[in-house]
Amino acid sequence: MKQARTLLLAAATLVLAATAHAQEFVTVLTGGTSGVYYPMGVALSQIYGKAMPGAKTSAQVTKASAENLNLLQAGRGEIAFTLGDALNEAWKGNEEAGFKTPLKKLRTIAAIYPNYIQIVAAADSGIKTLADLKGKRVAVGAPKSGTELNARDIFKGAGMSYKDFAKVEYLPFGESVELMKNRQLDATLISAGLGVAAIRDLATSVKIVIVPIPADVVAKIGEAAYQPGTVPANTYNGQADAVATVAIQNFLVSHEGVSADAAYKMTKAIFEHLPELQAAHAAAKAIIRENAAKAPPAPLHAGAEKYYKEVGLIK
């Protein structure tokens, strides 16, 4: 009897160990809570919770693109949001952009929606053009974030640098907006989907101006990831006219340590649950499956590739 009990206990222990070993984790790396990545990432983790029974899913607040890619390379997350230019720099290993070595474990899941560079100034600051930013107090995003990398490139394309400003603040969206409300900042550069909460919040408190970024400035950046774009009229309170700006593709990225089966399920779930992502943020309305496998800065994950072949997007 005692021997039988011992055998049963041993068998139960083996079953528990096997179950624990089989536990699948899907951590979605997002960005700051005042951006677009976070609400969309929360929705994505909920989608994965339903689509991948047994998986433990969660959304993690991060400093966005650069941090997300370094975390993936270290295996500390399964899927992440990133800007296309940051992904390109990570794959190459640009130390100035925050990548000490090439991050060759990264694998692309999908091209999603574009980010728009939105330079927002207080209407009473007198800022109407990029040149008007000279001598002003400007926030450029969290240090080494995708937004801050964008800021360096945009101002370089305009023949400017941080030295042209009276003060440079390295802050995430929410904090820069609070400083603008308190008149401690003249302008902030935000790289995000249209209708981002931080700018909506600011526009209800103070009168704002979206500063145009002309197409010739976009061309001078000399980086294929940057394309001319438009912030449509009435995207924000008091913004009566459409404004020329820069659009940059966002991507969802994983790493080679994630199984092909898990990556396949994650990719499939994105496109089978688009209405839920769109409910989380309007920026998701720009996610188009037909564009998802186009021009990935890092190779497609084998699991994502399987899905795109299945739906006829790649051969």
Coordinates of C-alpha atoms in Angstrom, one line a residue:
M1 CA 0.0 0.0 0.0
K2 CA 2.8 2.4 1.0
Q3 CA 4.7 1.5 -2.2
A4 CA 1.5 2.2 -4.3
R5 CA 1.1 5.6 -2.6
T6 CA 4.7 6.4 -3.3
L7 CA 4.2 5.5 -7.0
L8 CA 1.1 7.6 -7.2
L9 CA 2.8 10.6 -5.6
A10 CA 5.8 10.2 -8.0
A11 CA 3.4 10.1 -11.0
A12 CA 1.5 13.2 -9.8
T13 CA 4.8 15.0 -9.3
L14 CA 5.8 14.2 -12.9
V15 CA 2.4 15.4 -14.2
L16 CA 2.8 18.7 -12.3
A17 CA 6.3 19.1 -13.6
A18 CA 5.2 18.5 -17.2
T19 CA 2.4 20.9 -16.8
A20 CA 4.7 23.6 -15.4
H21 CA 7.2 23.0 -18.2
A22 CA 4.4 23.3 -20.8
Q23 CA 3.2 26.6 -19.4
E24 CA 3.5 29.1 -22.3
F25 CA 4.1 32.8 -21.6
V26 CA 3.2 35.6 -23.9
T27 CA 4.5 39.0 -22.6
V28 CA 3.6 41.9 -24.9
L29 CA 6.1 44.7 -24.6
T30 CA 4.4 48.0 -25.2
G31 CA 5.4 51.6 -24.3
G32 CA 4.3 54.4 -21.9
T33 CA 0.7 54.5 -20.7
S34 CA 0.0 57.8 -22.6
G35 CA 0.9 56.4 -26.0
V36 CA -0.8 54.1 -28.5
Y37 CA 1.4 51.0 -27.9
Y38 CA 0.1 50.4 -24.4
P39 CA -3.8 50.3 -24.9
M40 CA -3.2 48.3 -28.1
G41 CA -0.8 46.0 -26.3
V42 CA -3.3 45.4 -23.4
A43 CA -6.0 44.5 -26.0
L44 CA -3.5 42.2 -27.8
S45 CA -2.6 40.3 -24.6
Q46 CA -6.3 39.8 -24.0
I47 CA -6.8 38.5 -27.5
Y48 CA -3.9 36.1 -27.0
G49 CA -5.4 35.0 -23.7
K50 CA -8.5 33.7 -25.7
A51 CA -6.7 32.5 -28.8
M52 CA -3.9 30.6 -26.9
P53 CA -5.7 28.6 -24.2
G54 CA -3.3 27.7 -21.3
A55 CA -0.9 30.6 -22.1
K56 CA -0.2 33.2 -19.4
T57 CA -0.5 36.5 -21.2
S58 CA 0.4 40.0 -20.0
A59 CA 1.2 43.5 -21.3
Q60 CA 4.3 45.3 -19.9
V61 CA 4.8 49.0 -19.7
T62 CA 8.2 49.9 -21.3
K63 CA 10.1 52.8 -22.8
A64 CA 9.0 51.5 -26.2
S65 CA 10.9 50.7 -29.4
A66 CA 14.6 50.6 -28.4
E67 CA 14.0 49.0 -25.0
N68 CA 11.5 46.6 -26.4
L69 CA 14.0 45.3 -29.0
N70 CA 16.8 44.9 -26.5
L71 CA 14.4 43.0 -24.2
L72 CA 13.4 40.6 -27.0
Q73 CA 17.0 40.0 -27.9
A74 CA 17.5 39.0 -24.2
G75 CA 14.5 36.7 -24.3
R76 CA 12.6 38.9 -21.9
G77 CA 9.3 39.0 -23.8
E78 CA 7.6 37.2 -26.7
I79 CA 6.2 40.0 -28.8
A80 CA 6.8 43.8 -28.9
F81 CA 5.8 47.0 -30.7
T82 CA 8.5 49.0 -32.4
L83 CA 9.0 51.7 -35.0
G84 CA 10.5 50.5 -38.3
D85 CA 13.5 52.7 -38.2
A86 CA 14.4 51.5 -34.7
L87 CA 14.0 47.9 -35.9
N88 CA 16.3 48.6 -38.8
E89 CA 19.0 50.1 -36.6
A90 CA 18.7 47.2 -34.1
W91 CA 19.2 44.7 -36.9
K92 CA 22.3 46.6 -38.1
G93 CA 23.6 47.3 -34.6
N94 CA 23.7 51.1 -34.4
E95 CA 25.2 52.0 -31.0
E96 CA 24.1 55.6 -31.3
A97 CA 20.5 54.4 -31.6
G98 CA 20.9 52.3 -28.4
F99 CA 22.0 48.9 -29.9
K100 CA 25.6 48.0 -28.9
T101 CA 25.6 44.9 -31.2
P102 CA 23.4 43.7 -34.1
L103 CA 20.2 42.1 -32.6
K104 CA 20.1 39.1 -34.9
K105 CA 17.6 37.1 -32.8
L106 CA 14.8 39.5 -33.8
R107 CA 12.1 38.2 -36.1
T108 CA 9.3 40.2 -37.6
I109 CA 5.7 39.2 -37.0
A110 CA 3.8 42.0 -38.9
A111 CA 3.9 45.5 -40.2
I112 CA 0.9 47.2 -38.5
Y113 CA -0.1 50.9 -38.5
P114 CA 2.0 54.0 -39.3
N115 CA 3.2 56.4 -36.6
Y116 CA 3.0 60.1 -37.4
I117 CA 5.5 62.6 -36.1
Q118 CA 3.4 65.2 -34.4
I119 CA 5.2 68.3 -33.3
V120 CA 2.8 70.1 -31.0
A121 CA 3.3 73.7 -29.9
A122 CA 1.3 75.9 -27.6
A123 CA -0.6 78.4 -29.8
D124 CA 0.6 81.3 -27.7
S125 CA 4.3 80.3 -28.2
G126 CA 4.4 81.9 -31.6
I127 CA 5.6 78.6 -33.1
K128 CA 4.2 77.9 -36.6
T129 CA 7.2 76.4 -38.5
L130 CA 10.2 74.2 -37.7
A131 CA 12.4 77.3 -37.8
D132 CA 10.3 78.9 -35.1
L133 CA 11.4 76.1 -32.7
K134 CA 14.9 77.7 -32.5
G135 CA 15.4 79.2 -29.0
K136 CA 12.4 77.4 -27.6
R137 CA 11.9 74.8 -24.9
V138 CA 11.3 71.4 -26.6
A139 CA 10.6 67.9 -25.5
V140 CA 12.0 65.1 -27.8
G141 CA 10.8 61.9 -26.1
A142 CA 12.3 59.6 -23.6
P143 CA 16.1 59.1 -24.0
K144 CA 17.0 56.6 -26.8
S145 CA 13.3 55.9 -27.4
G146 CA 12.0 55.5 -30.9
T147 CA 10.5 59.0 -30.6
E148 CA 13.8 60.5 -29.7
L149 CA 15.5 58.7 -32.6
N150 CA 12.8 60.2 -34.8
A151 CA 13.4 63.7 -33.3
R152 CA 17.2 63.6 -34.2
D153 CA 16.4 62.6 -37.8
I154 CA 13.6 65.1 -38.3
F155 CA 15.7 68.1 -37.0
K156 CA 18.7 66.9 -39.0
G157 CA 16.6 66.9 -42.1
A158 CA 15.5 70.4 -41.3
G159 CA 19.1 71.5 -40.9
M160 CA 18.8 71.8 -37.1
S161 CA 20.1 70.1 -34.0
Y162 CA 19.3 70.1 -30.3
K163 CA 21.8 72.9 -29.8
D164 CA 19.3 75.2 -31.6
F165 CA 16.8 75.0 -28.7
A166 CA 16.9 77.0 -25.4
K167 CA 16.2 73.8 -23.5
V168 CA 15.8 70.1 -24.4
E169 CA 13.7 67.8 -22.3
Y170 CA 14.0 64.0 -22.7
L171 CA 10.5 63.0 -21.5
P172 CA 7.7 60.5 -22.4
F173 CA 4.5 61.9 -23.9
G174 CA 2.5 62.2 -20.7
E175 CA 5.2 64.1 -18.8
S176 CA 5.9 66.5 -21.7
V177 CA 2.2 67.3 -22.0
E178 CA 2.0 68.2 -18.3
L179 CA 4.9 70.6 -18.6
M180 CA 3.2 72.2 -21.6
K181 CA 0.0 72.7 -19.6
N182 CA 2.1 74.4 -16.9
R183 CA 3.8 76.7 -19.4
Q184 CA 7.2 75.1 -18.7
L185 CA 7.6 73.8 -22.2
D186 CA 6.9 75.4 -25.6
A187 CA 6.6 72.3 -27.8
T188 CA 6.8 68.5 -27.8
L189 CA 7.6 66.0 -30.5
I190 CA 5.4 62.9 -30.3
S191 CA 5.8 59.9 -32.6
A192 CA 2.5 57.9 -32.3
G193 CA -0.7 56.9 -34.1
L194 CA -3.2 59.6 -34.9
G195 CA -5.5 60.6 -32.1
V196 CA -2.9 59.7 -29.4
A197 CA -4.3 60.3 -25.9
A198 CA -1.5 62.7 -24.8
I199 CA -2.2 65.2 -27.5
R200 CA -6.0 64.9 -27.1
D201 CA -5.6 65.6 -23.4
L202 CA -3.4 68.7 -24.1
A203 CA -5.7 70.1 -26.8
T204 CA -8.6 70.1 -24.2
S205 CA -6.5 72.2 -21.8
V206 CA -4.6 74.7 -24.0
K207 CA -4.9 75.9 -27.6
I208 CA -2.4 74.0 -29.8
V209 CA -0.6 74.1 -33.1
I210 CA 0.6 71.1 -35.1
V211 CA 3.8 72.2 -36.7
P212 CA 4.1 71.1 -40.4
I213 CA 7.0 69.0 -41.5
P214 CA 7.2 69.7 -45.3
A215 CA 7.9 66.9 -47.8
D216 CA 11.3 68.4 -48.7
V217 CA 12.5 67.9 -45.1
V218 CA 11.3 64.3 -45.2
A219 CA 13.3 63.8 -48.4
K220 CA 16.5 65.2 -46.8
I221 CA 16.4 62.7 -44.0
G222 CA 17.5 60.1 -46.5
E223 CA 15.9 57.1 -44.7
A224 CA 13.4 54.9 -46.5
A225 CA 11.4 54.3 -43.3
Y226 CA 10.4 58.0 -43.3
Q227 CA 7.5 58.8 -45.8
P228 CA 5.4 62.0 -46.2
G229 CA 2.2 61.8 -44.3
T230 CA -0.7 64.0 -43.2
V231 CA -2.5 64.7 -39.9
P232 CA -6.1 65.1 -41.1
A233 CA -8.0 68.2 -40.1
N234 CA -9.9 67.9 -36.8
T235 CA -7.8 65.0 -35.5
Y236 CA -7.4 67.1 -32.4
N237 CA -9.6 69.8 -30.7
G238 CA -9.0 73.2 -32.4
Q239 CA -6.9 71.7 -35.3
A240 CA -9.0 73.0 -38.2
D241 CA -6.6 72.2 -41.1
A242 CA -4.7 69.1 -42.4
V243 CA -1.0 69.3 -41.6
A244 CA 1.9 67.8 -43.6
T245 CA 4.1 65.5 -41.5
V246 CA 6.2 62.3 -41.5
A247 CA 4.8 58.7 -41.4
I248 CA 6.8 55.8 -40.1
Q249 CA 5.7 52.1 -40.2
N250 CA 5.2 50.3 -36.9
F251 CA 5.9 46.6 -36.5
L252 CA 5.2 43.8 -34.2
V253 CA 8.3 41.8 -33.5
S254 CA 9.3 38.5 -31.8
H255 CA 12.5 36.6 -31.5
E256 CA 13.9 33.2 -32.7
G257 CA 13.4 31.6 -29.3
V258 CA 9.6 31.8 -29.7
S259 CA 8.3 28.6 -31.3
A260 CA 7.0 28.6 -34.8
D261 CA 3.7 27.3 -33.5
A262 CA 3.3 30.2 -31.0
A263 CA 4.4 32.8 -33.5
Y264 CA 1.8 31.3 -36.0
K265 CA -1.0 31.6 -33.4
M266 CA 0.1 35.1 -32.4
T267 CA 0.2 36.3 -36.1
K268 CA -3.2 34.7 -36.9
A269 CA -4.9 36.1 -33.9
I270 CA -3.9 39.7 -34.8
F271 CA -5.8 39.6 -38.0
E272 CA -8.7 37.5 -36.8
H273 CA -9.4 40.0 -34.0
L274 CA -8.8 43.4 -35.7
P275 CA -12.1 44.8 -34.4
E276 CA -10.9 44.3 -30.8
L277 CA -7.6 46.2 -31.5
Q278 CA -9.6 48.9 -33.3
A279 CA -11.8 49.3 -30.2
A280 CA -8.7 49.7 -28.1
H281 CA -7.4 52.5 -30.3
A282 CA -8.4 54.1 -33.6
A283 CA -4.9 53.9 -34.9
A284 CA -5.5 50.1 -35.4
K285 CA -7.9 51.0 -38.2
A286 CA -4.8 51.5 -40.4
I287 CA -3.7 47.8 -39.9
I288 CA -4.1 46.1 -43.3
R289 CA -3.3 42.4 -43.6
E290 CA -2.2 42.8 -47.2
N291 CA 0.6 45.0 -46.1
A292 CA 1.7 42.9 -43.0
A293 CA 4.5 41.0 -44.7
K294 CA 5.9 43.8 -46.8
A295 CA 9.5 45.0 -46.4
P296 CA 10.3 43.7 -42.9
P297 CA 13.5 45.3 -41.6
A298 CA 14.3 42.0 -39.8
P299 CA 13.4 38.5 -41.3
L300 CA 9.9 37.2 -40.8
H301 CA 9.5 34.6 -38.0
A302 CA 8.9 31.1 -39.4
G303 CA 5.5 31.0 -37.7
A304 CA 4.4 34.4 -39.2
E305 CA 5.7 33.2 -42.6
K306 CA 3.5 30.1 -42.3
Y307 CA 0.4 32.2 -41.7
Y308 CA 1.2 34.6 -44.6
K309 CA 1.7 31.6 -47.0
E310 CA -1.6 30.1 -45.7
V311 CA -3.5 33.3 -46.6
G312 CA -1.7 33.8 -49.9
L313 CA 0.3 36.9 -49.1
I314 CA 3.6 35.3 -49.8
K315 CA 4.6 32.2 -51.9

